[in-house]
CSV table of C-alpha atoms in Angstrom, one decimal:
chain,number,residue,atom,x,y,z
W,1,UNK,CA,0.0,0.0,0.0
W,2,UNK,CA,2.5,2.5,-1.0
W,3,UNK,CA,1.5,6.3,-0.7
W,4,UNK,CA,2.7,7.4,-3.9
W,5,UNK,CA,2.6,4.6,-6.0
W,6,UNK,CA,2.5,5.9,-9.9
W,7,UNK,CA,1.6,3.0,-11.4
W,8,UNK,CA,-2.6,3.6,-12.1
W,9,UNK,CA,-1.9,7.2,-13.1
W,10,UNK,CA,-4.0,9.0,-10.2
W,11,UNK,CA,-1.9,11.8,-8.8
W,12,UNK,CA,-1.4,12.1,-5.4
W,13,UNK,CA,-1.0,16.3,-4.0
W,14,UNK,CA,-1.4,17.5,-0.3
W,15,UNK,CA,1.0,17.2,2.6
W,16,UNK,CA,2.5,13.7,3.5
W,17,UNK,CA,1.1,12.9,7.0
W,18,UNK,CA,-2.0,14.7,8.2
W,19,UNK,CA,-2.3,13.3,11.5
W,20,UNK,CA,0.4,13.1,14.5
W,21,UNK,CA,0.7,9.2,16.1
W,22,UNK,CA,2.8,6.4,16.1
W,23,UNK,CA,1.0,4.7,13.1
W,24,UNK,CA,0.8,5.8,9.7
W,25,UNK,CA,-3.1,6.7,9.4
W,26,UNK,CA,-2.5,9.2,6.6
W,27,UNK,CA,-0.5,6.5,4.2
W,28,UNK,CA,-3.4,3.7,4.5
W,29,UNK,CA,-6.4,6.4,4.1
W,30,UNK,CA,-4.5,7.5,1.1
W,31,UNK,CA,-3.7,4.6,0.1
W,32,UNK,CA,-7.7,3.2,0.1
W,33,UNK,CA,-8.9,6.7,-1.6
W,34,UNK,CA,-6.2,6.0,-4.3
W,35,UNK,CA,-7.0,2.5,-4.9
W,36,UNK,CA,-10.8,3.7,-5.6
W,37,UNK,CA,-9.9,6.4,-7.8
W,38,UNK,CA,-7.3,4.1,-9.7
W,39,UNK,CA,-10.2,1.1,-9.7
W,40,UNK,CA,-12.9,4.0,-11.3
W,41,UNK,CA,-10.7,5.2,-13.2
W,42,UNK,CA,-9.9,1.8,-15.1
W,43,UNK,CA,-14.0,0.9,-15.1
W,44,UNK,CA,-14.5,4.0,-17.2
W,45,UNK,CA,-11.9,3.1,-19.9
W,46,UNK,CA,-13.2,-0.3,-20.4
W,47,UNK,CA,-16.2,1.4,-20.9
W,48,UNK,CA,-14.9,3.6,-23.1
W,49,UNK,CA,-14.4,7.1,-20.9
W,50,UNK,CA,-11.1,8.4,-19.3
W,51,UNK,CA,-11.4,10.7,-16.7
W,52,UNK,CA,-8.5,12.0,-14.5
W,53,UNK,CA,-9.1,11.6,-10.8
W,54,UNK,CA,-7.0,13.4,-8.4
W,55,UNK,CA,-6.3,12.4,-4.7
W,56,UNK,CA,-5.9,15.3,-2.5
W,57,UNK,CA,-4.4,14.2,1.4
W,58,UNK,CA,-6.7,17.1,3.1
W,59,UNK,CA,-10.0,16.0,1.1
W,60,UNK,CA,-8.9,12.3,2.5
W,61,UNK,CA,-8.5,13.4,5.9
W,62,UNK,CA,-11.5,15.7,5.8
W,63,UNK,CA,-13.4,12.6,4.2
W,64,UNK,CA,-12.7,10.5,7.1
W,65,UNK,CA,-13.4,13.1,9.6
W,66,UNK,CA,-16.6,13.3,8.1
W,67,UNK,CA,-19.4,12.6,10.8
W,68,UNK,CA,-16.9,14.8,13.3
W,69,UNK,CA,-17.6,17.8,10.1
W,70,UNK,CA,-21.2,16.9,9.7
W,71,UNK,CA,-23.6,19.9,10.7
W,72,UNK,CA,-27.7,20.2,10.3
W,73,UNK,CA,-28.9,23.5,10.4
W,74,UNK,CA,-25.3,24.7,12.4
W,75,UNK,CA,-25.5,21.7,15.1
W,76,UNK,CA,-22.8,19.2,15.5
W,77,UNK,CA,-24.0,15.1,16.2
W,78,UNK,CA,-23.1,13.1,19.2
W,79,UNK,CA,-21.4,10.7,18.0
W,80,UNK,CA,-20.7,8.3,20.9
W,81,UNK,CA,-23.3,7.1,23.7
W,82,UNK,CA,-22.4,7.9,27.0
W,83,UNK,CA,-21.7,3.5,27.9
W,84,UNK,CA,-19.0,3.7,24.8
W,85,UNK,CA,-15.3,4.2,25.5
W,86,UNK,CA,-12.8,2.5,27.6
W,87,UNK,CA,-13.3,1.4,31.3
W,88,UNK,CA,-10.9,-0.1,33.5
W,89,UNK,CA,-10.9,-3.4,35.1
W,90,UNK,CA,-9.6,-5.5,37.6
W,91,UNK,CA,-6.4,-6.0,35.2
W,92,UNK,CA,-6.7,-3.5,32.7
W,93,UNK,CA,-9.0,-2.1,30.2
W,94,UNK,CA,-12.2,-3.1,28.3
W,95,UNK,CA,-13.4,-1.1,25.5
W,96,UNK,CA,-17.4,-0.8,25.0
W,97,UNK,CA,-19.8,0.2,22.4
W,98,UNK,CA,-23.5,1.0,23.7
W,99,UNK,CA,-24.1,3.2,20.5
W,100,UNK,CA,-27.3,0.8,19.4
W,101,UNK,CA,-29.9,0.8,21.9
W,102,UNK,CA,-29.9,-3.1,21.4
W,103,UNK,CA,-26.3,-2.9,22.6
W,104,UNK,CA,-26.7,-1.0,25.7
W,105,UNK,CA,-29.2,-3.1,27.0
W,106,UNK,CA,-27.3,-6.2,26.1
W,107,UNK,CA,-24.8,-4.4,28.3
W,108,UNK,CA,-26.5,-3.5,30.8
W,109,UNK,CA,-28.1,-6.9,31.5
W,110,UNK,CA,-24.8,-8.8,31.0
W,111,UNK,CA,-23.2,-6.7,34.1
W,112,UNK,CA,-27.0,-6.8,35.5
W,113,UNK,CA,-26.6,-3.0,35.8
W,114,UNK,CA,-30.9,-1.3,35.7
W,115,UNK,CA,-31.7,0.6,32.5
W,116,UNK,CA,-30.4,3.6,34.4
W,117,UNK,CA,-29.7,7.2,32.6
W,118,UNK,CA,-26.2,7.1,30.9
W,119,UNK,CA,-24.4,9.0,33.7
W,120,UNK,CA,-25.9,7.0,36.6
W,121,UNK,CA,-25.3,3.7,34.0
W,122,UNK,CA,-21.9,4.5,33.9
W,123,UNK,CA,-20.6,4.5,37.6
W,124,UNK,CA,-22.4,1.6,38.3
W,125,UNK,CA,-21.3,0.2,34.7
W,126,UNK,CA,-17.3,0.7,36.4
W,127,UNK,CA,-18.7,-0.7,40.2
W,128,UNK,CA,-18.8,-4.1,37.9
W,129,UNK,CA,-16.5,-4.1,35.7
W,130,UNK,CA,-13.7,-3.3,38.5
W,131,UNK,CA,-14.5,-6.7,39.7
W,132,UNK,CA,-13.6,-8.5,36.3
W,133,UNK,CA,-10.9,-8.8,34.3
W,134,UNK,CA,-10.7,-7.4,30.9
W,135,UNK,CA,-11.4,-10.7,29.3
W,136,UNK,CA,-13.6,-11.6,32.0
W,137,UNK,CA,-15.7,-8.4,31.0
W,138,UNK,CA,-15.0,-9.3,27.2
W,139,UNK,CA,-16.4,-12.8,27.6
W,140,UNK,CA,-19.8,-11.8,29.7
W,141,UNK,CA,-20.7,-8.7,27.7
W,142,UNK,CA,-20.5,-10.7,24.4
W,143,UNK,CA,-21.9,-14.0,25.5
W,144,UNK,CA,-25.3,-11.1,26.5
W,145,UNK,CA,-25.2,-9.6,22.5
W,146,UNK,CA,-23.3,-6.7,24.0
W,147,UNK,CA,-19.9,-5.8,22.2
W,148,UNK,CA,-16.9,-5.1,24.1
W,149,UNK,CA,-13.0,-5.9,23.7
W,150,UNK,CA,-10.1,-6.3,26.4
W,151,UNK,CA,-7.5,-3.6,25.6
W,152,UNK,CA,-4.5,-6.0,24.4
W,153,UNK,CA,-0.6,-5.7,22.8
W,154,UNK,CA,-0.2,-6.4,19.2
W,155,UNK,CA,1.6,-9.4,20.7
W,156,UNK,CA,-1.0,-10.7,22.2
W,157,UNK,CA,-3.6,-10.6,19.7
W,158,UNK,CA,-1.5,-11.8,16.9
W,159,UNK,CA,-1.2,-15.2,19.7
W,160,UNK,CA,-4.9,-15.3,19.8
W,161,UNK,CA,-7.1,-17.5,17.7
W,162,UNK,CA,-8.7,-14.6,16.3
W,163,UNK,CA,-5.4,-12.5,15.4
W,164,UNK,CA,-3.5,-15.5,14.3
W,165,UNK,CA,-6.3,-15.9,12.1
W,166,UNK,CA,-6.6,-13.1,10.5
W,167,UNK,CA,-2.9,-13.2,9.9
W,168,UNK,CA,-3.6,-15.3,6.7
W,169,UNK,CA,-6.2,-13.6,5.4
W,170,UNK,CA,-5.1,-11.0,2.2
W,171,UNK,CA,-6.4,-7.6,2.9
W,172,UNK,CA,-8.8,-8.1,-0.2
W,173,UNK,CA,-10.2,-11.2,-1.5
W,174,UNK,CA,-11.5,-12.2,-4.6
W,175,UNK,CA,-13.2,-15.1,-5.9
W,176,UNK,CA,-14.6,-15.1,-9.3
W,177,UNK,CA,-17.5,-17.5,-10.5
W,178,UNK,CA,-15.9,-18.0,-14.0
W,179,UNK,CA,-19.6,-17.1,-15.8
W,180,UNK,CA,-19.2,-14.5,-18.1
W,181,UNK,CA,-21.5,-11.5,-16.5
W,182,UNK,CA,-23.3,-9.0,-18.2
W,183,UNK,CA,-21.8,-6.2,-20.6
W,184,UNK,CA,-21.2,-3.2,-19.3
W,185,UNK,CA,-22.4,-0.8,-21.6
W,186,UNK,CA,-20.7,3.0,-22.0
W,187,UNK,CA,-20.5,5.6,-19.4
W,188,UNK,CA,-22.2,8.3,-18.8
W,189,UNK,CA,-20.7,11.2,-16.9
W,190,UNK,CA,-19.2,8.8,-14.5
W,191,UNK,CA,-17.4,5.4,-14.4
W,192,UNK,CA,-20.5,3.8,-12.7
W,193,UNK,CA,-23.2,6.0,-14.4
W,194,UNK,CA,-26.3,3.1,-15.7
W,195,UNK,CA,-25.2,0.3,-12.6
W,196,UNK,CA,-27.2,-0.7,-10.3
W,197,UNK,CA,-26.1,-1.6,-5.9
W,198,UNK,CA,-27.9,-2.7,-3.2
W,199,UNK,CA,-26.4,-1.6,-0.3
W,200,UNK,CA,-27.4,-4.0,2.3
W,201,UNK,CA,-25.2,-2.1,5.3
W,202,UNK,CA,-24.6,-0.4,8.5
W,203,UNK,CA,-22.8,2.0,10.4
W,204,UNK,CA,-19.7,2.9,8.6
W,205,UNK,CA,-17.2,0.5,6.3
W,206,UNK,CA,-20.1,-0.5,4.0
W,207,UNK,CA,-22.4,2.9,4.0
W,208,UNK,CA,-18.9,4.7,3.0
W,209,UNK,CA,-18.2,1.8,0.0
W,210,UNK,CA,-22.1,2.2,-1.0
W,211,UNK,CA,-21.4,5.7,-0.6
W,212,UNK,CA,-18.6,6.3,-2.9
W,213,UNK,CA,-20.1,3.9,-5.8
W,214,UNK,CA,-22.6,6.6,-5.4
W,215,UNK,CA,-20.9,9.5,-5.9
W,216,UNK,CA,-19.0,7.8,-8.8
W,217,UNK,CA,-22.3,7.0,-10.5
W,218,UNK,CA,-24.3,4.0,-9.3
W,219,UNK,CA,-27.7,4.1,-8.6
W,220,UNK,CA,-27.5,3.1,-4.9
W,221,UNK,CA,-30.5,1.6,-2.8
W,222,UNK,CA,-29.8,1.0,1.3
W,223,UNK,CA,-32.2,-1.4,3.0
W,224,UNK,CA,-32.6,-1.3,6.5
W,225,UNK,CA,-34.8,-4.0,8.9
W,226,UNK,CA,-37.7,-1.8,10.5
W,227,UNK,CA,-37.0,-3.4,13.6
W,228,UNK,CA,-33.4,-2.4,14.0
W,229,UNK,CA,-33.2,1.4,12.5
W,230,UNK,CA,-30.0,2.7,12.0
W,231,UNK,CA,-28.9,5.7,13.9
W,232,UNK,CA,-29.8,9.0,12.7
W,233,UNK,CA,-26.2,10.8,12.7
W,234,UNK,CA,-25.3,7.4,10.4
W,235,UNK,CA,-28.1,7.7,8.1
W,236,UNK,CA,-27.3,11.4,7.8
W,237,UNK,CA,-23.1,11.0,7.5
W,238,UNK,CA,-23.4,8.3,4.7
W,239,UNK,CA,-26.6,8.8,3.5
W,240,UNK,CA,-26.0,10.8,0.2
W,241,UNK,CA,-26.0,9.6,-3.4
W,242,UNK,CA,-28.7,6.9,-2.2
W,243,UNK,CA,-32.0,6.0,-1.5
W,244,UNK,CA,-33.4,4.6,1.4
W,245,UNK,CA,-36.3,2.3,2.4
W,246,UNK,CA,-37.0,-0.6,4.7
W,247,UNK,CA,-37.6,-4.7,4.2
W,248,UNK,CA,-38.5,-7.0,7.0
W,249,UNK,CA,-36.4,-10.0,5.4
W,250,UNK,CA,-38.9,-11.9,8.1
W,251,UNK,CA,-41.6,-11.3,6.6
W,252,UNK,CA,-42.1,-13.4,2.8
W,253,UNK,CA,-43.6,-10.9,0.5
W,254,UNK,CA,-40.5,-8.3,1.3
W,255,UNK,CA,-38.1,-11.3,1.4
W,256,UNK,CA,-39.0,-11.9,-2.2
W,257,UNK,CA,-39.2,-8.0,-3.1
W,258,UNK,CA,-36.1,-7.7,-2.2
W,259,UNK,CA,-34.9,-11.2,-4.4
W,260,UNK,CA,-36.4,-9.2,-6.9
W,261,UNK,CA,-34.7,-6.3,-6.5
W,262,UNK,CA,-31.3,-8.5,-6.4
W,263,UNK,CA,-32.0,-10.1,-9.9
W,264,UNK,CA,-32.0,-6.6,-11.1
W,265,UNK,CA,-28.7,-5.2,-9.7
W,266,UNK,CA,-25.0,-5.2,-10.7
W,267,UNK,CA,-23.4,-5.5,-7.1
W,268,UNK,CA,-25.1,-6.5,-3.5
W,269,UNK,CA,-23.0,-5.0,-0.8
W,270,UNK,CA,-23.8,-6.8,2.8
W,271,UNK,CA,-22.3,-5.4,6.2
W,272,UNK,CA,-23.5,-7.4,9.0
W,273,UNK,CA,-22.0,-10.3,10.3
W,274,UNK,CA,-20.7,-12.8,8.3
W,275,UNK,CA,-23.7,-15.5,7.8
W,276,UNK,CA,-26.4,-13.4,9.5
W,277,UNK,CA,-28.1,-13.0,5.9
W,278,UNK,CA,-27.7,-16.2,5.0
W,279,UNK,CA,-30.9,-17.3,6.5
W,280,UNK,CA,-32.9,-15.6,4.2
W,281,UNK,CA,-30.3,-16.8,0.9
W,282,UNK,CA,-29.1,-13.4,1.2
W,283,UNK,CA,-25.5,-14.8,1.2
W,284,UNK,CA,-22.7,-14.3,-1.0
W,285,UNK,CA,-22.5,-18.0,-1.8
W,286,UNK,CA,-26.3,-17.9,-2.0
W,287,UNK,CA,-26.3,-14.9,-4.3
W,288,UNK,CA,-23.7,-16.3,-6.5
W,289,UNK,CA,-25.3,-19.6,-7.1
W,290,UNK,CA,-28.7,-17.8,-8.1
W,291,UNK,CA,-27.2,-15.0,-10.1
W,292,UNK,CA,-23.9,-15.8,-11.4
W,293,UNK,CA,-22.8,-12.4,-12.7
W,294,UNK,CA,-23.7,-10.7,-9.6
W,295,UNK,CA,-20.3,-8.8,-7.7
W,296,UNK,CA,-20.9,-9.1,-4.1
W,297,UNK,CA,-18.9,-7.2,-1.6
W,298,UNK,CA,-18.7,-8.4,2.4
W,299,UNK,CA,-17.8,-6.8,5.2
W,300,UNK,CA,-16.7,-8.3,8.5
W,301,UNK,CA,-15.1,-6.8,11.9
W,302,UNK,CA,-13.3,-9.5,12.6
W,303,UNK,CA,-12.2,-11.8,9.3
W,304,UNK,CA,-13.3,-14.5,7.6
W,305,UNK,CA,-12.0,-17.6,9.4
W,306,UNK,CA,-11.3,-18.1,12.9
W,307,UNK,CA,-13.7,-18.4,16.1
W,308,UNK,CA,-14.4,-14.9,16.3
W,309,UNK,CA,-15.1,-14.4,12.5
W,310,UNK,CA,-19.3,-14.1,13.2
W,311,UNK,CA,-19.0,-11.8,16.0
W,312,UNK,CA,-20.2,-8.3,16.1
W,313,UNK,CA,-17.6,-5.2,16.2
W,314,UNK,CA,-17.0,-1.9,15.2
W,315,UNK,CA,-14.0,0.3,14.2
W,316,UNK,CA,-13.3,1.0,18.0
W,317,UNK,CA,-13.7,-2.4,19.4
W,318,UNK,CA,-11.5,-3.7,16.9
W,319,UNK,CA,-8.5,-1.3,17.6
W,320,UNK,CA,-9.1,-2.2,21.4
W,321,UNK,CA,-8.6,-6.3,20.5
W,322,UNK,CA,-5.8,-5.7,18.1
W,323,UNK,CA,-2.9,-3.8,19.7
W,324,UNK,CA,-3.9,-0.2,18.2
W,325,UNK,CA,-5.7,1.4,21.6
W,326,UNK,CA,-2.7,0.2,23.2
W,327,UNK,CA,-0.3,1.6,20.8
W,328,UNK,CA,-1.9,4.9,21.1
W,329,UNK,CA,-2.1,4.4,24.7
W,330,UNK,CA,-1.6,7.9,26.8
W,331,UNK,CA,1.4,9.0,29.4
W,332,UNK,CA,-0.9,7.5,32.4
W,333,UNK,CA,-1.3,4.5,30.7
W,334,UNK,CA,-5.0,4.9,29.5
W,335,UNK,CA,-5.4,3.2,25.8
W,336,UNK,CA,-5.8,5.9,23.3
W,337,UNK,CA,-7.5,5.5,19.7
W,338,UNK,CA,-6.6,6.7,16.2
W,339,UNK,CA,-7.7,10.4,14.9
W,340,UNK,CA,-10.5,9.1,12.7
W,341,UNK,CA,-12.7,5.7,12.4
W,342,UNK,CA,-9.4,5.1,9.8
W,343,UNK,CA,-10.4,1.2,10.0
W,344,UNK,CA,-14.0,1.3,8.9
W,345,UNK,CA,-13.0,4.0,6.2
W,346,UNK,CA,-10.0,2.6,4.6
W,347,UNK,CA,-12.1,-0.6,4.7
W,348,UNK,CA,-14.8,0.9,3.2
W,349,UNK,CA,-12.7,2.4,-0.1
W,350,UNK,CA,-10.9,-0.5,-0.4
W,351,UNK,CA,-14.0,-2.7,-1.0
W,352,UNK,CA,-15.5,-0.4,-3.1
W,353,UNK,CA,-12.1,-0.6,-5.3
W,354,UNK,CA,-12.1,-4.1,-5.1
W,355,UNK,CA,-15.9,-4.4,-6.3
W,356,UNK,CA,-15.2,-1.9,-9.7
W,357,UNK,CA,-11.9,-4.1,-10.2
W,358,UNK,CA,-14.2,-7.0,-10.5
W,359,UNK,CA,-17.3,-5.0,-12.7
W,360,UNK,CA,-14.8,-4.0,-14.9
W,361,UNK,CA,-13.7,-7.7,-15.4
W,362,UNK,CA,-17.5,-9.3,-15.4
W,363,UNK,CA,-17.8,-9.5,-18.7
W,364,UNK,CA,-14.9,-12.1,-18.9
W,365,UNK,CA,-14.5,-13.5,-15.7
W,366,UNK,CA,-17.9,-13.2,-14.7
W,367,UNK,CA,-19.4,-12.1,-10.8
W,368,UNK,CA,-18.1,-12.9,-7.8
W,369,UNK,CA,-17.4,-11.5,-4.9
W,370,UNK,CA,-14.6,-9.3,-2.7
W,371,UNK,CA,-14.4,-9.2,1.0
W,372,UNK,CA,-12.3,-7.2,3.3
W,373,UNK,CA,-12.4,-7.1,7.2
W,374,UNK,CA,-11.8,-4.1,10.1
W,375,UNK,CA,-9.2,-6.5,11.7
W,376,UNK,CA,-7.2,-7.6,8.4
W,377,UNK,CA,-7.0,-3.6,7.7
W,378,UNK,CA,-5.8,-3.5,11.6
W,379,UNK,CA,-3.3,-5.8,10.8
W,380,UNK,CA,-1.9,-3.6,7.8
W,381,UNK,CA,-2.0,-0.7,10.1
W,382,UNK,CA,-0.2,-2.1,12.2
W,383,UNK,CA,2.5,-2.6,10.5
W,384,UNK,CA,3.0,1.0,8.8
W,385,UNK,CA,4.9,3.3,11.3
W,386,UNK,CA,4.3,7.0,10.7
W,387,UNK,CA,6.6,8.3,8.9
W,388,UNK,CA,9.3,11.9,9.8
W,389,UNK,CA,9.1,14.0,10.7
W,390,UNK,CA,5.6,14.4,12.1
W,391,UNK,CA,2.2,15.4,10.6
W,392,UNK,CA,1.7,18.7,9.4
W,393,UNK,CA,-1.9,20.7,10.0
W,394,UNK,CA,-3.1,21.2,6.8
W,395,UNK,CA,-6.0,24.1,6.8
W,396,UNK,CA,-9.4,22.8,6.5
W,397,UNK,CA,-11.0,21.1,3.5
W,398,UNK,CA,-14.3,23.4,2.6
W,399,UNK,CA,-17.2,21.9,2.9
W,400,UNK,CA,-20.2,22.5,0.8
W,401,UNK,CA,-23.7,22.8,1.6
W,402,UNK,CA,-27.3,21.4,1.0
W,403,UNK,CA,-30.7,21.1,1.7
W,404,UNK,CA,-32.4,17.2,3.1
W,405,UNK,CA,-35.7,16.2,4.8
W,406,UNK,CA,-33.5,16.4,7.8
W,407,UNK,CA,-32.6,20.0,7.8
W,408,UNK,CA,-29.5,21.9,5.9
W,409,UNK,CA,-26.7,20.1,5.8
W,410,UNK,CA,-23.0,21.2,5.9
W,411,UNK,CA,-21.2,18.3,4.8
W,412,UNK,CA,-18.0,17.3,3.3
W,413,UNK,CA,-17.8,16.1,-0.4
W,414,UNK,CA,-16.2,13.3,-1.8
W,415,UNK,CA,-12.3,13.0,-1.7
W,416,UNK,CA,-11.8,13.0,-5.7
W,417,UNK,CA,-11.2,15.6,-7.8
W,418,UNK,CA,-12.1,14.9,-11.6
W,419,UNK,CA,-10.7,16.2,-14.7
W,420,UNK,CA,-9.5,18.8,-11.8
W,421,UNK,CA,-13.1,19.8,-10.5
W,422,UNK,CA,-14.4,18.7,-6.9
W,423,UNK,CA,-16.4,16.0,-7.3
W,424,UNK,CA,-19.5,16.2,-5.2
W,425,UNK,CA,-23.1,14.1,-4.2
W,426,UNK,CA,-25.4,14.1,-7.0
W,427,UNK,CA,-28.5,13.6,-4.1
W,428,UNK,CA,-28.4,14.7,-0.1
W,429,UNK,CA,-29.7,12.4,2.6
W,430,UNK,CA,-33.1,11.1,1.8
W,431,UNK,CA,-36.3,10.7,4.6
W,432,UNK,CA,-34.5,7.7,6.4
W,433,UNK,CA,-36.6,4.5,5.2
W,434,UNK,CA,-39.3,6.5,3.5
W,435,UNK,CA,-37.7,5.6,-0.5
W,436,UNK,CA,-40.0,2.6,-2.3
W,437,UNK,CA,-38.3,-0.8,-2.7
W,438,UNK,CA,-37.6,-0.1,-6.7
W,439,UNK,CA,-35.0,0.7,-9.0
W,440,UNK,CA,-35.3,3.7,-10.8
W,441,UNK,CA,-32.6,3.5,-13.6
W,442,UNK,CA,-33.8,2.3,-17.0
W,443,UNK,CA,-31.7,-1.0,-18.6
């Protein structure tokens, strides 16, 4: 993943290293941004365009900052619930994430804590946990539904199951189905313009790969389960350059709406946990076998193999388990975190890369699908030390401005620049789950 890598022809501009740290955050955001713009960049010539992205280091680091930039009508979100963060324990740390309501009262009831106000939650949330060890607290929460992660070494999750496993996986796989797919037609304005994704995600990695096939073109539709809304902030962060409506996959008729919809698309993109879809033949071996030029792009926390590769994480929990809170820990010892959500991002630009690498190829190598992981990105991290002399503070990246349902929006665009022109959202944020379940692109 090297920064300045001229091989695909996108230039790179902006200051080296953005943000101060042991790690090298700026090279593997870069890095992912880059890989998308070189991926679009090669769909459009093979169907018969050739536009000239540019990667700019301060629209990256603005990109991935950008729920922190986010306003409606002047107000900045909350981002974090008051149960997530870092709390110590008998031994050391545990890491929590209480941002879903399901969540906190998994939490709650695995440290048998009352649904108490967040402030109130808290102290007695610490009363328990000071009792346990981090692993202890790991173990218990999960076993509930909750999420939470012990604040380890590098060390010590590369000798975990987990970590060792991931240690084999590549940071982007690809399996082809060998059926010739679909032609691909020529472009419109942009490398994706006439194609067709179901975004089948949540929270960050996947929304921001949905996101950017989006603003490159695609006609982008996100279905969420009534019963488990996504959080506003979310909906509102990663919301743009899509529609969005609700299925209950439970429920028959919209089970086979949404098949419908599937036999109709170009790409499916799935971000819950590995095999939770697959009970409803919403897998990517499932989807495969049914529609054999589909490209289907997966995202786990954790990896693909390994004991913990059906669990549920986040960005956060996953630098907690893998060395990177620890890294980043503070002068008293307290676990730090990285400037930005740089695992869920960099995750989420890399598998949209991956799935234009593999549209561009369809029509000879047919569907297939791509999947990357938070703890395989981790992993690369990991192993790229910032560079010298430390970052620099580059001045703000503007942000532009637009009216939603929601309110007005001050937002920051995409991190290309085309044919030397900011590219930007061709739709805001729609009414969360108000869209129809239909396609609205003529074939």
């Amino acid at each position: 993943m090297g920064f300045a890598d001229p091989s695909c022809g996108v230039r790179v501009s902006g200051p080296r290293s953005v943000w101060a740290g042991p790690l090298d955050v700026s090279g593997l955001a870069v890095a992912g941004v880059r890989e998308a713009a070189c991926a679009a960049a090669s769909l459009a010539h093979r169907r018969g365009a050739s536009p000239g992205f540019t990667v700019d280091s301060r629209a990256v680091a603005a990109a991935l900052a950008s729920l922190d930039r986010l306003r409606v009508d002047g107000r900045a979100l909350q981002a974090w619930a008051g149960l997530s963060g870092f709390f110590p324990t008998g031994d050391g740390w545990v890491r929590l994430h209480a941002n879903y309501p399901h969540h906190r009262r998994a939490l709650l009831s695995a440290l048998s804590v009352g649904a108490e106000d967040d402030e109130t939650a808290a102290g007695l949330v610490r009363r328990a946990l000071a009792d346990m060890t981090a692993v202890e607290a790991e173990d218990q929460v999960r076993a509930a539904g909750g999420v939470a992660a012990a604040v380890r070494t590098a060390e010590s999750w590369r000798q975990h199951p987990q970590g060792s496993a991931v240690l084999g996986e590549p940071l982007v796989a690809i399996e082809t189905t060998g059926v010739p797919g679909a032609a691909l037609g020529r472009t419109g304005e942009l490398p994706l313009s006439g194609l067709r994704v179901l975004d089948l995600t949540r929270v960050i990695a996947g929304p921001v790969a949905t996101r950017t096939l989006g603003a490159l073109g695609a006609e982008v539709l996100r279905i969420d389960p009534p019963h488990r809304p996504e959080l506003l902030e979310q909906h509102l962060d990663t919301g743009f350059a899509k529609r969005s409506a609700l299925a209950d996959l439970r429920r028959p008729g919209q089970r086979e709406r949404v098949e419908e919809l599937v036999s109709a698309a170009d790409v499916v993109i799935t971000g819950y946990r590995p095999a939770a879809l697959a009970g409803f033949g919403l897998g990517a071996e499932q989807l495969l076998q049914r529609h054999p030029g589909l490209v289907v792009g997966e995202l786990a926390a954790w990896g693909f193999t390994g004991p913990w590769s059906r669990e549920r994480g986040f960005d956060s929990i996953v630098q907690a388990a893998s060395g990177i809170a620890h890294r980043y820990r503070k002068r008293d010892g307290r676990p730090g975190a990285l400037p930005v959500q740089a695992l869920d991002h960099s995750a989420g630009y890399l598998l949209a890369a991956a799935v234009m690498r593999l549209l561009a190829r369809r029509p000879e190598t047919g569907g297939g699908v791509v999947r990357v992981s938070l703890a395989r990105v981790a992993r690369e991290l990991l192993g790229m030390a910032a560079p010298e002399p430390g970052a620099e503070e580059p001045e703000p990246w503007p942000l532009r401005t637009c009216e939603c349902p929601h309110g007005e929006l001050a937002y920051v665009p995409p991190p290309f620049l085309l044919d030397g022109e900011q590219l930007d959202y061709s739709s805001p944020p729609s009414r969360y789950g108000q869209d129809d379940l239909v396609w609205r692109s003529a074939r």
